[in-house]
Amino acid sequence: MAEIQDIQWFPGHMTKTKRQIKESIKLIDAVAEIVDARVPMSSRNPDLSEMSNNKPRLILLNKCDMADPNATKKWLEYFEKKGIKAIAVDCKSGTGFKQFVPAVKDLLSDRLAALKEKGMGGKALRVMVAGIPNVGKSSFINKIVGGTKAKVEDRPGVTRGNQWFSVQGGIDLLDTPGVLWPKFDDKIVGERLAFTGAIRDNILDIELLAMRLLETLMPLYSDNICERYKLTDVEGLDSYDLLGEIGRKRGMLMGRGEIDTERAAIMLLDEFRAAKFGRISLELPEK
Ligand code: G4P
């Protein structure tokens, strides 16, 4: 089986982000954590709850247009069982967006009641949008804020660079301060983030990555792969041979009829990231 070398992450940057998040936490009422619906566990940063001082949390399973709907359903049930509100959203079509404001109000019903009591019922609820790079934070903010991209004025005491946005319905959103790096101490987590494009390819061996993707997909989604690349007899092929077959089917040949497996690997990863094999999830919740 192919192995991906250990992927390094950046503890220095993370320390800075932790500090920035901790500083901003006093300004907010809740955290909306955006994860990639195809890898809801691997795309979370497990330190976020500690960083956010256990503020009420809403999980947005974004890119649900690319995820397996059955898997997304299981994830929603999983979070519900854990008492965490989760919504499946898609920033391309806007699926799930209507649920956002009511979900935040529901999550913060005590705070809303307290504000009303003090005669401050009109005060906006403040929510930090957090998530590792590439999960769709900017896309979410742009879409929910709407065409106007109304930015809330700078506030005193707010770290410079903190960006606030107003959402209709009485919510102000704060974009994640700093960069919340993924935490991939576990090789599998690193791989899954690389498959979805959350980690840049240039630090990885692209052929190994493509082989690992095939090894991950074949047990569950072999029909999708075979259909996409018109493969018929894949029984007993290892991932390198399979990558070669895919390259051959696409006519990716070098001199003397050799298959260009590097080109095939790049194409395979690109096509996976563009959901060309259909809606695929790489993780299911533990039972
Ligand atoms: P970030 O702020 O968390 O780093 O993520 P960002 O919004 O920049 O989104 C990263 C990529 O994911 C973008 O693609 C964006 O279009 C895509 N994306 C975000 N949300 C969704 C979604 O719900 N569904 C799908 N299918 N894609 C989503 P990109 O290739 O970097 O840019 P582009 O294709 O938009 O030009």
Short mmCIF file of C-alpha atoms and ligand atoms in Angstrom, two decimals:
data_model
loop_
_atom_site.label_atom_id
_atom_site.label_comp_id
_atom_site.label_asym_id
_atom_site.label_seq_id
_atom_site.Cartn_x
_atom_site.Cartn_y
_atom_site.Cartn_z
CA MET A 1 0.00 0.00 0.00
CA ALA A 2 1.25 3.44 -0.87
CA GLU A 3 2.31 5.67 2.00
CA ILE A 4 2.25 9.43 2.18
CA GLN A 5 5.17 10.88 4.05
CA ASP A 6 4.34 12.74 7.24
CA ILE A 7 2.86 16.10 6.48
CA GLN A 8 4.18 18.95 8.54
CA TRP A 9 1.95 21.57 9.98
CA PHE A 10 2.82 24.90 11.42
CA PRO A 11 2.73 25.19 15.20
CA GLY A 12 4.10 28.75 15.10
CA HIS A 13 1.21 30.06 13.02
CA MET A 14 -1.24 28.10 15.10
CA THR A 15 -0.04 29.76 18.30
CA LYS A 16 -0.67 33.17 16.75
CA THR A 17 -4.14 32.15 15.56
CA LYS A 18 -5.00 30.71 18.97
CA ARG A 19 -4.13 34.03 20.54
CA GLN A 20 -6.17 35.96 17.96
CA ILE A 21 -9.18 33.70 18.40
CA LYS A 22 -8.97 33.90 22.18
CA GLU A 23 -8.81 37.71 22.00
CA SER A 24 -11.86 37.88 19.76
CA ILE A 25 -13.87 35.36 21.72
CA LYS A 26 -15.05 37.92 24.24
CA LEU A 27 -16.69 39.82 21.40
CA ILE A 28 -18.89 36.99 20.17
CA ASP A 29 -21.92 35.00 21.29
CA ALA A 30 -21.40 31.83 19.25
CA VAL A 31 -19.13 30.06 16.78
CA ALA A 32 -20.27 28.79 13.38
CA GLU A 33 -17.73 26.16 12.50
CA ILE A 34 -17.53 25.40 8.80
CA VAL A 35 -16.36 21.94 7.83
CA ASP A 36 -16.16 20.11 4.52
CA ALA A 37 -19.15 17.75 4.35
CA ARG A 38 -17.01 15.15 2.55
CA VAL A 39 -14.60 14.97 5.51
CA PRO A 40 -16.42 16.47 8.49
CA MET A 41 -13.99 15.10 11.07
CA SER A 42 -10.70 15.62 9.27
CA SER A 43 -11.63 19.18 8.35
CA ARG A 44 -12.32 20.21 11.96
CA ASN A 45 -9.67 21.64 14.20
CA PRO A 46 -10.13 19.75 17.46
CA ASP A 47 -8.65 22.62 19.45
CA LEU A 48 -11.35 25.04 18.37
CA SER A 49 -13.71 24.32 21.26
CA GLU A 50 -10.96 25.04 23.78
CA MET A 51 -9.90 28.14 21.85
CA SER A 52 -13.45 29.38 21.69
CA ASN A 53 -13.95 28.93 25.40
CA ASN A 54 -16.80 26.50 24.77
CA LYS A 55 -19.08 29.16 23.30
CA PRO A 56 -22.31 27.80 21.80
CA ARG A 57 -21.46 26.13 18.51
CA LEU A 58 -23.17 25.52 15.22
CA ILE A 59 -21.61 23.25 12.62
CA LEU A 60 -22.07 23.96 8.93
CA LEU A 61 -21.44 20.93 6.73
CA ASN A 62 -20.48 22.90 3.65
CA LYS A 63 -19.98 21.66 0.08
CA CYS A 64 -22.83 19.22 0.66
CA ASP A 65 -23.44 19.41 -3.10
CA MET A 66 -20.27 17.33 -3.50
CA ALA A 67 -20.82 14.97 -0.57
CA ASP A 68 -22.73 11.69 -0.56
CA PRO A 69 -26.25 12.65 0.65
CA ASN A 70 -26.55 9.45 2.72
CA ALA A 71 -23.31 10.22 4.50
CA THR A 72 -24.39 13.82 5.13
CA LYS A 73 -27.65 12.56 6.63
CA LYS A 74 -25.66 10.30 8.96
CA TRP A 75 -23.43 13.19 9.99
CA LEU A 76 -26.42 15.39 10.78
CA GLU A 77 -27.85 12.61 12.95
CA TYR A 78 -24.48 12.10 14.59
CA PHE A 79 -24.12 15.75 15.59
CA GLU A 80 -27.73 15.91 16.72
CA LYS A 81 -27.15 12.93 19.02
CA LYS A 82 -24.18 14.76 20.48
CA GLY A 83 -26.39 17.76 21.13
CA ILE A 84 -24.59 19.90 18.55
CA LYS A 85 -26.72 21.75 16.03
CA ALA A 86 -25.52 21.07 12.48
CA ILE A 87 -26.81 22.22 9.09
CA ALA A 88 -25.89 20.94 5.64
CA VAL A 89 -25.13 23.87 3.35
CA ASP A 90 -23.85 24.49 -0.13
CA CYS A 91 -22.44 27.87 -1.07
CA LYS A 92 -22.92 27.29 -4.79
CA SER A 93 -26.71 26.91 -4.74
CA GLY A 94 -27.50 28.29 -1.29
CA THR A 95 -28.92 25.03 0.07
CA GLY A 96 -29.42 25.23 3.82
CA PHE A 97 -28.87 28.98 4.02
CA LYS A 98 -32.41 29.71 5.15
CA GLN A 99 -31.81 27.61 8.23
CA PHE A 100 -28.84 29.65 9.40
CA VAL A 101 -30.46 32.67 11.08
CA PRO A 102 -33.20 30.62 12.84
CA ALA A 103 -30.57 28.10 14.00
CA VAL A 104 -28.39 30.85 15.49
CA LYS A 105 -31.41 32.38 17.23
CA ASP A 106 -32.40 29.01 18.56
CA LEU A 107 -28.87 28.33 19.78
CA LEU A 108 -28.77 31.71 21.51
CA SER A 109 -32.35 31.85 22.75
CA ASP A 110 -31.20 32.52 26.34
CA ARG A 111 -29.00 35.39 25.22
CA LEU A 112 -31.83 36.83 23.12
CA ALA A 113 -34.21 36.64 26.07
CA ALA A 114 -31.63 38.33 28.32
CA LEU A 115 -31.12 41.11 25.77
CA LYS A 116 -34.88 41.65 25.48
CA GLU A 117 -35.17 41.81 29.24
CA LYS A 118 -32.63 44.64 29.25
CA GLY A 119 -34.51 46.42 26.48
CA MET A 120 -31.76 45.57 24.00
CA GLY A 121 -33.77 43.22 21.82
CA GLY A 122 -32.55 44.94 18.65
CA LYS A 123 -28.88 44.17 19.32
CA ALA A 124 -27.27 41.92 16.72
CA LEU A 125 -26.04 38.48 17.75
CA ARG A 126 -22.36 38.05 17.03
CA VAL A 127 -21.08 34.90 15.47
CA MET A 128 -17.52 33.96 14.56
CA VAL A 129 -17.20 31.99 11.35
CA ALA A 130 -14.34 29.57 11.90
CA GLY A 131 -12.78 26.81 9.88
CA ILE A 132 -9.58 25.56 8.33
CA PRO A 133 -8.54 26.96 4.94
CA ASN A 134 -10.56 26.03 1.87
CA VAL A 135 -13.72 24.81 3.64
CA GLY A 136 -15.62 27.76 2.18
CA LYS A 137 -15.60 30.47 4.86
CA SER A 138 -15.35 33.35 2.38
CA SER A 139 -17.90 31.77 0.08
CA PHE A 140 -20.32 31.34 2.97
CA ILE A 141 -19.90 34.89 4.23
CA ASN A 142 -20.23 36.39 0.74
CA LYS A 143 -23.35 34.44 -0.01
CA ILE A 144 -25.14 34.95 3.28
CA VAL A 145 -24.28 38.63 3.42
CA GLY A 146 -25.69 39.02 -0.08
CA GLY A 147 -24.78 41.26 -2.96
CA THR A 148 -24.20 44.29 -0.80
CA LYS A 149 -21.31 42.76 1.18
CA ALA A 150 -22.21 45.22 3.92
CA LYS A 151 -19.26 45.41 6.22
CA VAL A 152 -19.91 46.46 9.76
CA GLU A 153 -17.92 49.49 10.88
CA ASP A 154 -14.67 48.98 12.80
CA ARG A 155 -15.35 48.53 16.43
CA PRO A 156 -13.27 49.80 19.29
CA GLY A 157 -11.30 47.07 20.96
CA VAL A 158 -11.45 44.85 17.93
CA THR A 159 -8.11 43.48 16.79
CA ARG A 160 -7.08 45.25 13.62
CA GLY A 161 -7.90 43.16 10.64
CA ASN A 162 -10.94 41.54 12.21
CA GLN A 163 -13.70 41.65 9.66
CA TRP A 164 -17.34 41.98 10.62
CA PHE A 165 -20.26 41.50 8.26
CA SER A 166 -23.97 42.11 8.81
CA VAL A 167 -26.52 39.49 7.90
CA GLN A 168 -30.20 40.30 7.52
CA GLY A 169 -32.10 39.02 10.52
CA GLY A 170 -29.94 40.56 13.23
CA ILE A 171 -26.64 38.70 13.08
CA ASP A 172 -23.12 40.05 12.69
CA LEU A 173 -20.48 37.66 11.44
CA LEU A 174 -16.80 37.80 12.30
CA ASP A 175 -14.44 36.14 9.86
CA THR A 176 -11.89 33.80 11.53
CA PRO A 177 -9.05 35.88 12.83
CA GLY A 178 -5.77 34.37 11.63
CA VAL A 179 -5.42 31.07 9.86
CA LEU A 180 -6.85 28.09 11.63
CA TRP A 181 -4.53 25.37 10.38
CA PRO A 182 -5.85 21.87 10.16
CA LYS A 183 -4.50 19.46 12.70
CA PHE A 184 -3.19 16.43 10.93
CA ASP A 185 -1.23 14.51 13.48
CA ASP A 186 -2.91 11.47 12.00
CA LYS A 187 -1.68 10.44 8.54
CA ILE A 188 -5.19 9.54 7.38
CA VAL A 189 -6.46 13.01 8.24
CA GLY A 190 -3.60 14.56 6.25
CA GLU A 191 -4.40 12.37 3.28
CA ARG A 192 -8.08 13.20 3.29
CA LEU A 193 -7.35 16.91 3.44
CA ALA A 194 -4.96 16.48 0.53
CA PHE A 195 -7.58 14.59 -1.51
CA THR A 196 -10.09 17.40 -1.07
CA GLY A 197 -7.48 20.03 -1.91
CA ALA A 198 -7.26 21.61 1.55
CA ILE A 199 -3.49 20.99 1.53
CA ARG A 200 -1.45 22.11 -1.43
CA ASP A 201 -0.25 19.36 -3.75
CA ASN A 202 3.25 20.64 -4.14
CA ILE A 203 4.28 19.31 -0.76
CA LEU A 204 3.10 15.83 -1.68
CA ASP A 205 4.03 13.05 -4.04
CA ILE A 206 1.19 13.34 -6.51
CA GLU A 207 1.29 9.74 -7.76
CA LEU A 208 1.27 8.33 -4.24
CA LEU A 209 -1.59 10.63 -3.37
CA ALA A 210 -3.61 9.49 -6.38
CA MET A 211 -2.90 5.85 -5.53
CA ARG A 212 -4.07 6.39 -1.96
CA LEU A 213 -7.19 8.10 -3.29
CA LEU A 214 -7.94 5.06 -5.43
CA GLU A 215 -7.33 2.74 -2.47
CA THR A 216 -9.73 4.85 -0.42
CA LEU A 217 -12.44 5.09 -3.08
CA MET A 218 -12.43 1.62 -4.60
CA PRO A 219 -14.01 -0.26 -1.67
CA LEU A 220 -17.03 2.05 -1.65
CA TYR A 221 -17.23 3.85 -4.94
CA SER A 222 -15.68 1.49 -7.51
CA ASP A 223 -18.74 1.83 -9.76
CA ASN A 224 -18.24 5.59 -9.92
CA ILE A 225 -14.57 5.19 -10.89
CA CYS A 226 -15.22 2.43 -13.43
CA GLU A 227 -18.01 4.37 -15.04
CA ARG A 228 -16.03 7.58 -15.25
CA TYR A 229 -12.98 5.95 -16.86
CA LYS A 230 -14.80 3.17 -18.75
CA LEU A 231 -12.89 0.49 -16.87
CA THR A 232 -14.19 -3.03 -17.10
CA ASP A 233 -11.89 -5.59 -15.53
CA VAL A 234 -10.38 -4.07 -12.40
CA GLU A 235 -10.44 -7.20 -10.27
CA GLY A 236 -7.04 -7.79 -8.65
CA LEU A 237 -5.44 -4.58 -9.97
CA ASP A 238 -3.39 -2.74 -7.40
CA SER A 239 -3.66 1.04 -7.17
CA TYR A 240 -0.62 1.67 -9.40
CA ASP A 241 -1.99 -0.59 -12.15
CA LEU A 242 -5.37 1.05 -11.77
CA LEU A 243 -3.85 4.50 -12.16
CA GLY A 244 -2.06 3.19 -15.26
CA GLU A 245 -5.34 1.88 -16.68
CA ILE A 246 -6.99 5.22 -16.07
CA GLY A 247 -4.10 6.98 -17.85
CA ARG A 248 -4.29 4.51 -20.73
CA LYS A 249 -8.04 5.04 -21.15
CA ARG A 250 -7.40 8.76 -21.34
CA GLY A 251 -4.61 8.29 -23.88
CA MET A 252 -1.92 9.63 -21.56
CA LEU A 253 1.02 7.96 -23.23
CA MET A 254 4.67 8.92 -23.32
CA GLY A 255 7.29 7.64 -25.79
CA ARG A 256 7.30 3.89 -26.53
CA GLY A 257 3.73 3.51 -25.31
CA GLU A 258 4.56 4.05 -21.65
CA ILE A 259 1.72 5.47 -19.60
CA ASP A 260 2.21 8.90 -18.06
CA THR A 261 1.04 8.04 -14.55
CA GLU A 262 1.96 11.47 -13.22
CA ARG A 263 -0.44 13.13 -15.65
CA ALA A 264 -3.05 10.53 -14.81
CA ALA A 265 -2.57 11.27 -11.10
CA ILE A 266 -3.01 15.02 -11.58
CA MET A 267 -6.13 14.45 -13.65
CA LEU A 268 -7.61 11.96 -11.17
CA LEU A 269 -7.18 14.37 -8.26
CA ASP A 270 -8.54 17.29 -10.28
CA GLU A 271 -11.58 15.29 -11.31
CA PHE A 272 -12.21 14.07 -7.77
CA ARG A 273 -12.02 17.66 -6.48
CA ALA A 274 -14.44 18.77 -9.16
CA ALA A 275 -16.85 15.98 -8.08
CA LYS A 276 -16.66 14.41 -11.54
CA PHE A 277 -17.23 10.91 -10.10
CA GLY A 278 -20.43 12.01 -8.44
CA ARG A 279 -21.14 12.86 -4.84
CA ILE A 280 -18.61 11.17 -2.61
CA SER A 281 -17.88 11.34 1.11
CA LEU A 282 -14.66 10.04 2.55
CA GLU A 283 -15.77 9.76 6.16
CA LEU A 284 -18.69 8.37 8.05
CA PRO A 285 -19.38 9.00 11.72
CA GLU A 286 -18.24 6.35 14.16
CA LYS A 287 -21.09 4.11 15.26
P1 G4P B 1 -12.00 29.55 2.66
O1 G4P B 1 -12.46 30.97 2.75
O2 G4P B 1 -12.49 28.71 3.80
O3 G4P B 1 -10.53 29.38 2.45
O4 G4P B 1 -12.70 28.89 1.38
P2 G4P B 1 -13.29 29.58 0.05
O5 G4P B 1 -14.57 30.28 0.34
O6 G4P B 1 -12.19 30.38 -0.59
O7 G4P B 1 -13.62 28.30 -0.81
C1 G4P B 1 -12.62 27.39 -1.25
C2 G4P B 1 -13.07 26.73 -2.54
O8 G4P B 1 -14.24 25.93 -2.28
C3 G4P B 1 -13.47 27.70 -3.65
O9 G4P B 1 -13.16 27.09 -4.88
C4 G4P B 1 -15.00 27.76 -3.51
O10 G4P B 1 -15.63 28.13 -4.71
C5 G4P B 1 -15.29 26.32 -3.16
N1 G4P B 1 -16.55 26.17 -2.41
C6 G4P B 1 -16.92 26.83 -1.30
N2 G4P B 1 -18.12 26.41 -0.88
C7 G4P B 1 -18.54 25.48 -1.76
C8 G4P B 1 -19.72 24.67 -1.86
O11 G4P B 1 -20.63 24.70 -1.03
N3 G4P B 1 -19.77 23.80 -2.91
C9 G4P B 1 -18.77 23.69 -3.83
N4 G4P B 1 -18.92 22.82 -4.81
N5 G4P B 1 -17.64 24.44 -3.76
C10 G4P B 1 -17.53 25.32 -2.74
P3 G4P B 1 -11.96 27.52 -5.74
O12 G4P B 1 -11.70 26.45 -6.73
O13 G4P B 1 -10.82 27.93 -4.85
O14 G4P B 1 -12.46 28.78 -6.42
P4 G4P B 1 -13.65 28.93 -7.50
O15 G4P B 1 -13.88 27.59 -8.11
O16 G4P B 1 -14.83 29.43 -6.76
O17 G4P B 1 -13.08 29.93 -8.42
#
